[in-house]
CSV table of C-alpha atoms in Angstrom, one decimal:
chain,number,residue,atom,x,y,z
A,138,UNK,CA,0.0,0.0,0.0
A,139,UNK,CA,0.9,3.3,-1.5
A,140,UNK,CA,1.0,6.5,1.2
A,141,UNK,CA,1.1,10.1,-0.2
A,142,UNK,CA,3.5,12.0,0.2
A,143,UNK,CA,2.0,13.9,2.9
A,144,UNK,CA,0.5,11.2,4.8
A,145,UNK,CA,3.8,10.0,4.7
A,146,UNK,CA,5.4,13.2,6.1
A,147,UNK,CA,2.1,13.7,8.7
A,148,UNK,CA,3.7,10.1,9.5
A,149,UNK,CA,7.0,10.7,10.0
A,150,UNK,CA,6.4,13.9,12.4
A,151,UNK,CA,3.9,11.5,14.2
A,152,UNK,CA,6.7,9.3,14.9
A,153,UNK,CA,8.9,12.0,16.3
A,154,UNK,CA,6.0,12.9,18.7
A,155,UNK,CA,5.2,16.1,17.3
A,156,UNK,CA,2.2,17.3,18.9
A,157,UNK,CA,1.1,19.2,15.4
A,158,UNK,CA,1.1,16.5,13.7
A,159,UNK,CA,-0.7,14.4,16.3
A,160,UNK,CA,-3.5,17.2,16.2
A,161,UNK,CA,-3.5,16.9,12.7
A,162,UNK,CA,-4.3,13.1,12.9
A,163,UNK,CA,-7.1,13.6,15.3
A,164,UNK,CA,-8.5,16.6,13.2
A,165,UNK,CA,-8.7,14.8,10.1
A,166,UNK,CA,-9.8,11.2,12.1
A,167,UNK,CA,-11.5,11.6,14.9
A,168,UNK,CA,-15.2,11.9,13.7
A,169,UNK,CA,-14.6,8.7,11.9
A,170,UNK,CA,-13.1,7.3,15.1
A,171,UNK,CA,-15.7,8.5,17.6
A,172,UNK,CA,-18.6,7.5,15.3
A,173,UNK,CA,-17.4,3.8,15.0
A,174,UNK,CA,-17.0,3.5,18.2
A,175,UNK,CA,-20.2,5.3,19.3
A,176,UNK,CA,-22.4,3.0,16.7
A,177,UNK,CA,-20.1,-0.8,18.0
A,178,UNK,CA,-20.9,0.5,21.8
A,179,UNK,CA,-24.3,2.7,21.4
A,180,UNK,CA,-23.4,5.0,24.3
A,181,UNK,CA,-22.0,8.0,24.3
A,182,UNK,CA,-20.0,8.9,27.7
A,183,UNK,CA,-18.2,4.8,27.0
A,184,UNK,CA,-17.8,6.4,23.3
A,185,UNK,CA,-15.4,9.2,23.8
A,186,UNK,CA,-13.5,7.2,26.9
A,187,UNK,CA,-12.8,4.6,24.2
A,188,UNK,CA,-11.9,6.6,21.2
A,189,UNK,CA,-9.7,8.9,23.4
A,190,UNK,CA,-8.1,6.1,24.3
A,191,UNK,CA,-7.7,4.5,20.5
A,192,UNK,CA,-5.6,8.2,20.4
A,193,UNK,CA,-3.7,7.4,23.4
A,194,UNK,CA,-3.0,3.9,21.5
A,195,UNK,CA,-2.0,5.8,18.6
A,196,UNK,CA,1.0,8.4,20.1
A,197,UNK,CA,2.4,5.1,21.9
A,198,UNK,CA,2.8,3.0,19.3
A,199,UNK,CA,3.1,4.8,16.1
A,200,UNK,CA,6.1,3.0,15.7
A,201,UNK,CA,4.4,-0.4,15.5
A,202,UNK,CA,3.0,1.1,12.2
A,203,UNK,CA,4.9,-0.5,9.5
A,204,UNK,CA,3.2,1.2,6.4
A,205,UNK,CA,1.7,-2.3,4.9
A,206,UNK,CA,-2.0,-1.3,5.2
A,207,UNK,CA,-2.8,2.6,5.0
A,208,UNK,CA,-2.9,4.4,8.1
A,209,UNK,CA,-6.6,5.1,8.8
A,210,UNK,CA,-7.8,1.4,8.5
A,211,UNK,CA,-5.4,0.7,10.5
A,212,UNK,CA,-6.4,3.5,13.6
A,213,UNK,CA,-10.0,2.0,12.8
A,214,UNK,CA,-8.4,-1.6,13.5
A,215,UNK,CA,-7.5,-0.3,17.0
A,216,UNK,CA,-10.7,1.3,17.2
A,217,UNK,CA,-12.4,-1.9,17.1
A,218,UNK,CA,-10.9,-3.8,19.0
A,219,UNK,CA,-11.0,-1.4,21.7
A,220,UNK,CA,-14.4,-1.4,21.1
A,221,UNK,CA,-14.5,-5.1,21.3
A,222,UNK,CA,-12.7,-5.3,24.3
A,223,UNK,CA,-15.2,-2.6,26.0
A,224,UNK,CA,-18.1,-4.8,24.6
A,225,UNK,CA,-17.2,-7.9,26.4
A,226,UNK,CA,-16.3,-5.9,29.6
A,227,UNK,CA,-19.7,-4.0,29.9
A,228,UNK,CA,-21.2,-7.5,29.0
A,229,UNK,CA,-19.9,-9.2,32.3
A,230,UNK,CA,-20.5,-5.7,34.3
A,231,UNK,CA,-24.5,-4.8,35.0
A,232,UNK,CA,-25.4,-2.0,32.4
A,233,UNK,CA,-26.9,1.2,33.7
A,234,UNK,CA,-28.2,3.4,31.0
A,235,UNK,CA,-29.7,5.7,33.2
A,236,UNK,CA,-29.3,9.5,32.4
A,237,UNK,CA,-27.8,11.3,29.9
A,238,UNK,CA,-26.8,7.7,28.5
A,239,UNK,CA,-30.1,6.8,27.5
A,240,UNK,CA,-31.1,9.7,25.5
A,241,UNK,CA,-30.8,9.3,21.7
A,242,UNK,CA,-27.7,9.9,20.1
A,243,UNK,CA,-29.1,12.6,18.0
A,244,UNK,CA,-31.0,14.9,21.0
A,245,UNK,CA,-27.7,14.8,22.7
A,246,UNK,CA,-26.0,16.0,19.3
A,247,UNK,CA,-28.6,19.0,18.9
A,248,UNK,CA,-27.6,20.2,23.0
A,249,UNK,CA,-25.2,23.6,23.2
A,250,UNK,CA,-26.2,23.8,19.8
A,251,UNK,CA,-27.3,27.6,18.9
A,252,UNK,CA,-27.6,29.6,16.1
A,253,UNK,CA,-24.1,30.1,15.7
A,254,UNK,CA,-23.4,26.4,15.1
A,255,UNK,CA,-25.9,25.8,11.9
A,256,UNK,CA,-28.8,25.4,11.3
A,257,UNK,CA,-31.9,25.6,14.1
A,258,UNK,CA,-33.9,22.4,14.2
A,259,UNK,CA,-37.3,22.5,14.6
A,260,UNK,CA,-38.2,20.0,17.8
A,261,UNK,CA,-40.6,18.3,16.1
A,262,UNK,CA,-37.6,17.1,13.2
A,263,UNK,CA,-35.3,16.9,16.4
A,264,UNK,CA,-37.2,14.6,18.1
A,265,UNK,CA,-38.6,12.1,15.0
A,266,UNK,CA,-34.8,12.2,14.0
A,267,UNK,CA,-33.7,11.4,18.1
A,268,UNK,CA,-36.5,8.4,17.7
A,269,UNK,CA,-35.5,6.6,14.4
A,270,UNK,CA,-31.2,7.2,15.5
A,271,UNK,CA,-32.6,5.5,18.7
A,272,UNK,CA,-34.3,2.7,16.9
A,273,UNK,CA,-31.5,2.0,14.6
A,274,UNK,CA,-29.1,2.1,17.0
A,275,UNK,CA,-30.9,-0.2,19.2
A,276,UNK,CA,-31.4,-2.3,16.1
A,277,UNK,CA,-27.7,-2.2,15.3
A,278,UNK,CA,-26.9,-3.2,19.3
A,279,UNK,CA,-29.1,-6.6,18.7
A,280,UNK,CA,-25.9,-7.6,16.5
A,281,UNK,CA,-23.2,-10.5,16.8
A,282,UNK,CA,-20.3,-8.1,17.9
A,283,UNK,CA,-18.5,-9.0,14.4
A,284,UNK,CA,-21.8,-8.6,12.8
A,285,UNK,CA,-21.9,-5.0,13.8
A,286,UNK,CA,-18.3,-4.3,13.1
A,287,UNK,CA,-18.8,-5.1,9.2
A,288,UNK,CA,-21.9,-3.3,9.5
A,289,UNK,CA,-20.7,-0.4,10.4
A,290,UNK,CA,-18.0,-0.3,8.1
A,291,UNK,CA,-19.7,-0.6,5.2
A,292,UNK,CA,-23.7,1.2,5.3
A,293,UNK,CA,-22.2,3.9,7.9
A,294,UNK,CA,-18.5,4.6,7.6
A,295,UNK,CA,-19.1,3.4,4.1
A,296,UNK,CA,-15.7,2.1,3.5
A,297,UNK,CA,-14.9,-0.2,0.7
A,298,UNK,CA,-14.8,-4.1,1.1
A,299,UNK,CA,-10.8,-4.1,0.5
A,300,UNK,CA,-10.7,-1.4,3.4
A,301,UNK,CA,-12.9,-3.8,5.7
A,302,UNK,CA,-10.9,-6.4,4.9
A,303,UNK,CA,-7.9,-5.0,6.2
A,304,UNK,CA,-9.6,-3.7,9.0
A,305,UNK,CA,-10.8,-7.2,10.2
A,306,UNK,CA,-8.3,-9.6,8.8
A,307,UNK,CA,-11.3,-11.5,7.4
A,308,UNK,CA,-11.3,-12.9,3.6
A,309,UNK,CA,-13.6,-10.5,1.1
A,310,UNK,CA,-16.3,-13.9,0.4
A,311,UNK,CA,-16.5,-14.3,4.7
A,312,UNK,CA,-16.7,-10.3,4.7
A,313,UNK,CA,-19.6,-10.4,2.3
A,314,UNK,CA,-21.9,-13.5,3.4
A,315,UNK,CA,-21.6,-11.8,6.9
A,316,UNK,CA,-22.5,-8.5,5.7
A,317,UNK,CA,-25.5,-9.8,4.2
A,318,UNK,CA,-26.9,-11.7,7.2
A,319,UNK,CA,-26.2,-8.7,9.4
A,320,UNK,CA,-28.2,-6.5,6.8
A,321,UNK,CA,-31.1,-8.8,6.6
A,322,UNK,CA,-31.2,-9.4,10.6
A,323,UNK,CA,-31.2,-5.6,11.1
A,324,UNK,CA,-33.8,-5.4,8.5
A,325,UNK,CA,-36.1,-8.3,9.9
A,326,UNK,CA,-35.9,-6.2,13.1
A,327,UNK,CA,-36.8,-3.4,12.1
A,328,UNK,CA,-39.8,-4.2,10.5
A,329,UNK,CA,-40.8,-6.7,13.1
A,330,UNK,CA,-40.5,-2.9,15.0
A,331,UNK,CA,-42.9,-1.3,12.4
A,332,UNK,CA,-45.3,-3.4,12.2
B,630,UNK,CA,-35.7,-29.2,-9.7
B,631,UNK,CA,-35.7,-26.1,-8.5
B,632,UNK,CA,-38.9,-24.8,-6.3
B,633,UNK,CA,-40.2,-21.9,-6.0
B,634,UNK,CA,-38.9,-21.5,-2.6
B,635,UNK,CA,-35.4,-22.1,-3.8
B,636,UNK,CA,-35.6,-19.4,-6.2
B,637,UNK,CA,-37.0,-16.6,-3.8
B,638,UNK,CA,-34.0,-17.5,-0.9
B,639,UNK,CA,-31.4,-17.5,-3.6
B,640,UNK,CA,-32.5,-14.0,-5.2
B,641,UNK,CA,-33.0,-12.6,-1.2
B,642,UNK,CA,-29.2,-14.1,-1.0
B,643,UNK,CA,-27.8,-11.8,-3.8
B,644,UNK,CA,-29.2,-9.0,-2.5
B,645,UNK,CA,-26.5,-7.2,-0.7
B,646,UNK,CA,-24.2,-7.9,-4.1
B,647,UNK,CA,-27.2,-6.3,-6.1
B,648,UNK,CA,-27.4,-3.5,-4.1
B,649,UNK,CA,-23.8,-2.9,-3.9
B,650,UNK,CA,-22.8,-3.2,-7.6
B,651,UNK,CA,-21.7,-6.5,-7.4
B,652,UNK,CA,-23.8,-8.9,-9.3
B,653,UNK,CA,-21.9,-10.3,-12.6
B,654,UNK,CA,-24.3,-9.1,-15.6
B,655,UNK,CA,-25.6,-12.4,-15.9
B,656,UNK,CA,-26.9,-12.5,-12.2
B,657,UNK,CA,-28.0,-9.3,-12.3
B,658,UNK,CA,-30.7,-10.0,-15.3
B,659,UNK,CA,-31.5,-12.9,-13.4
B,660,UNK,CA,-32.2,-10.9,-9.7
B,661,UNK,CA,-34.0,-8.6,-12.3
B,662,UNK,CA,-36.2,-10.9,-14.1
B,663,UNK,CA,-37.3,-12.4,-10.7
B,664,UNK,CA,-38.2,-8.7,-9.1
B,665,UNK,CA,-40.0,-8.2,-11.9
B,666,UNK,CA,-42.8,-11.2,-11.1
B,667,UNK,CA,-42.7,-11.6,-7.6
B,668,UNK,CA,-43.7,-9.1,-5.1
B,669,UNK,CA,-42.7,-10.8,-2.2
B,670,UNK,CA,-39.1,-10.1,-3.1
B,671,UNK,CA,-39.9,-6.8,-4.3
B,672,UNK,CA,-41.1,-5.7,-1.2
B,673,UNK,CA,-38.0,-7.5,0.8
B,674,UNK,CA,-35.6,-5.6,-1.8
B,675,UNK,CA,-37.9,-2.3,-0.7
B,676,UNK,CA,-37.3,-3.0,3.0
B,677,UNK,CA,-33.3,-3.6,2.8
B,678,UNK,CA,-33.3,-0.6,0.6
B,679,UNK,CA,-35.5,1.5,3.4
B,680,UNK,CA,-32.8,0.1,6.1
B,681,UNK,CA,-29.5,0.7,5.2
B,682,UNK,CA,-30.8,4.1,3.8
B,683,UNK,CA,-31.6,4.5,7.5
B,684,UNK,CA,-27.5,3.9,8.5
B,685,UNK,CA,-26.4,6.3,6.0
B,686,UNK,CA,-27.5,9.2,8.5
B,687,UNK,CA,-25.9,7.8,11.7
B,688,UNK,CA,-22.7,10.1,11.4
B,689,UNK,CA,-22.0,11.9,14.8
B,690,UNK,CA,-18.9,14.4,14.9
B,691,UNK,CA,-16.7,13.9,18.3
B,692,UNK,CA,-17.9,16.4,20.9
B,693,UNK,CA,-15.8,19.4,20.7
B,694,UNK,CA,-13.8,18.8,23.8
B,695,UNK,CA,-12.3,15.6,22.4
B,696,UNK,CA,-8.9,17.3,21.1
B,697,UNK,CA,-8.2,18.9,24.7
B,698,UNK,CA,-9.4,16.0,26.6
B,699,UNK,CA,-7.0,13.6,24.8
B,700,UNK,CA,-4.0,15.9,25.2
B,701,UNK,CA,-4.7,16.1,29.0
B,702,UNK,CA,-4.5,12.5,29.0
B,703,UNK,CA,-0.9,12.0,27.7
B,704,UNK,CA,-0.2,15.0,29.1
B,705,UNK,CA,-0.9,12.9,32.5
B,706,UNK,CA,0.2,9.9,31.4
B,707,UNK,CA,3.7,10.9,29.9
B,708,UNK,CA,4.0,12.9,33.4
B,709,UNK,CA,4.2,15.7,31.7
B,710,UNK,CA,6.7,15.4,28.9
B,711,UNK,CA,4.3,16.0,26.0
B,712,UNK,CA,1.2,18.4,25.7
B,713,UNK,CA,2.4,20.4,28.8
B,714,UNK,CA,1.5,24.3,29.2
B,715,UNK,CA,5.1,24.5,30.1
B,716,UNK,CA,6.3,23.8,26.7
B,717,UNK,CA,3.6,25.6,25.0
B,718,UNK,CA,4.6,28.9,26.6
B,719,UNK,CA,8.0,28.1,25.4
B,720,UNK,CA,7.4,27.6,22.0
B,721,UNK,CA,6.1,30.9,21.9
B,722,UNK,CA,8.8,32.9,23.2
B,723,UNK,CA,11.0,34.4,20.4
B,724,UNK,CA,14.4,32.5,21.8
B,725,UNK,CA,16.6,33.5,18.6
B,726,UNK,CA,15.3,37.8,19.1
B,727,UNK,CA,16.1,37.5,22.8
B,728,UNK,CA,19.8,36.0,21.8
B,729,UNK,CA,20.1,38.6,19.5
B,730,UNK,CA,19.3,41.4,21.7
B,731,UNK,CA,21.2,40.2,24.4
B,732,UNK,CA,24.3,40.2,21.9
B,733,UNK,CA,23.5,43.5,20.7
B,734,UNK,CA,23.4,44.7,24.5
B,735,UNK,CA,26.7,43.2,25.5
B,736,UNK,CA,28.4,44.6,22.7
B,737,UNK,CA,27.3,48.2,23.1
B,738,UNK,CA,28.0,48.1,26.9
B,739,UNK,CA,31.9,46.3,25.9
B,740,UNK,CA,32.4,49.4,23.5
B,741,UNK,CA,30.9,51.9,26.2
B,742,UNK,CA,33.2,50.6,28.5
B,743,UNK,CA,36.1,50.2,26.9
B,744,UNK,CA,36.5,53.0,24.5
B,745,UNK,CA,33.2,56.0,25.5
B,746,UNK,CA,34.5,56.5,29.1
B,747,UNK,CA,37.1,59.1,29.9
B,748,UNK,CA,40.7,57.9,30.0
B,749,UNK,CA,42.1,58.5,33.7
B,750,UNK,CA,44.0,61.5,33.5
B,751,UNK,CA,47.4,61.5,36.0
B,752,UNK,CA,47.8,65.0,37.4
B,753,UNK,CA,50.9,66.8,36.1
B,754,UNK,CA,52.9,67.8,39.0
């Protein structure tokens, strides 16, 4: 795999720890990060602890990076298996999704929001929007862990099979047949929900 | 022999690789010809359509305190060696002007000293 040029310079300043550069890297991936993360664990506060840390992960071992996948699928590798490793330890820990954690994604993303930041939604589209980001999201959570992953990848983060590939080590045919099942489950749910 | 059963799972299989772009030409027509006389698979085709429409809007941006919150944390954990306030404030002093100055200073105090001061002057007897 082929870096530019200035991916490979951003690289090379990473790897000296300079602390532009490593802004740089969470400027241009952190959305991407956080939103992964977000959609594998479906709360927020566990969201940003984890993809802070997949940028902790990152300044420590920059060095591990040898350059024979590109850079961001593999900062989205660590981001899911952090991720993973979160699932499984909230799945022996009793869940409490009390409070701010409960709320849909998207009401929480419309707080501190005024009219300086956009556009002003009206609360009816807010709340319609907050309940089908909820129901998707709970739909998404009903997922085999892996399941999620490749969903995620693909119909959110839209990457490319080659990309998820990397990303999960899995062969593009097991990618694929796994893809589809986790697409018709979510889809069986959800109209199981609409009905 | 193929039943109809048969036929309906194995188009509802291809649907992910019709949706994507991936069908081979041949398979494609085939998928096709099928949607086109049953509405069972129609309607499944409509609902997978409808869902992972649905995902496409699930993109949250990280909360605006995510830059600062990670630099605090290997701030901490480095003990302080990178992301400091220290070494910010240093970076922004002009270290090669102050060097300069200070040259400039010690020079102009050498040549008042040595040569802009009044030679002593012995008293002729």
């Amino acid at each position: 795999m082929t870096a530019s040029l200035s991916e490979r310079l951003l690289l090379a300043r990473l790897r000296n720890r300079e602390e532009a550069a490593f802004n740089e890297v969470v400027r241009l991936h952190g959305d991407k990060v956080f939103n992964l993360v977000l959609r594998m664990v479906g709360n927020r506060s566990e969201a940003e602890d984890i993809a802070q840390e997949v940028f902790v992960t990152l300044f420590k071992s920059i060095d591990t990076f040898r350059g024979e996948s590109q850079f961001t699928t593999w900062l989205l590798r660590i981001a899911a298996n952090h991720s993973k490793n979160r699932i499984k330890y909230l799945s022996r820990r009793p869940t409490d999704r009390e409070g701010l954690d409960a709320m849909p994604e998207s009401v929480l993303a419309d707080h501190g929001r005024g009219p300086m930041h956009g556009h002003v939604r009206a609360p009816d589209a807010v709340l319609e929007s907050a309940q089908v980001d909820d129901m998707m999201q709970k739909a998404i959570s009903t997922l085999a862990e892996d399941h999620r992953l490749l969903l995620v990848l693909r119909d959110i983060e839209e990457l490319s099979y080659e990309e998820i590939c990397e990303i999960t080590g899995l062969p593009d045919g097991t990618v694929k047949s796994r893809l589809h099942r986790a697409r018709m489950a979510l889809k069986e749910y959800l109209e199981d929900k609409r009905e | 022999m193929t039943t109809p059963t048969d036929t309906h799972g194995r188009v509802q299989d291809s649907f992910s690789a019709y949706l994507d772009g991936e069908l081979a030409a041949p398979d494609k027509a085939l998928v096709e010809q099928h949607l086109a006389a049953c509405l069972q698979c129609r309607t499944h085709l409509e609902q997978l359509r409808r869902t992972l429409g649905s995902l496409g809007s699930l993109k949250r941006k990280a909360p605006p305190t995510f830059l600062p919150d990670i630099q605090r944390q290997i701030f901490t954990r480095s003990s302080g060696r990178f992301f400091g306030q220290r070494w910010r404030l240093f970076g922004k002093i002009p270290f090669e002007w102050l060097s300069m100055a200070m040259i400039v200073a010690m020079l102009a105090y050498y040549i008042l000293t040595q040569h802009g001061a009044p030679t002593s002057v012995s008293p002729t007897p």
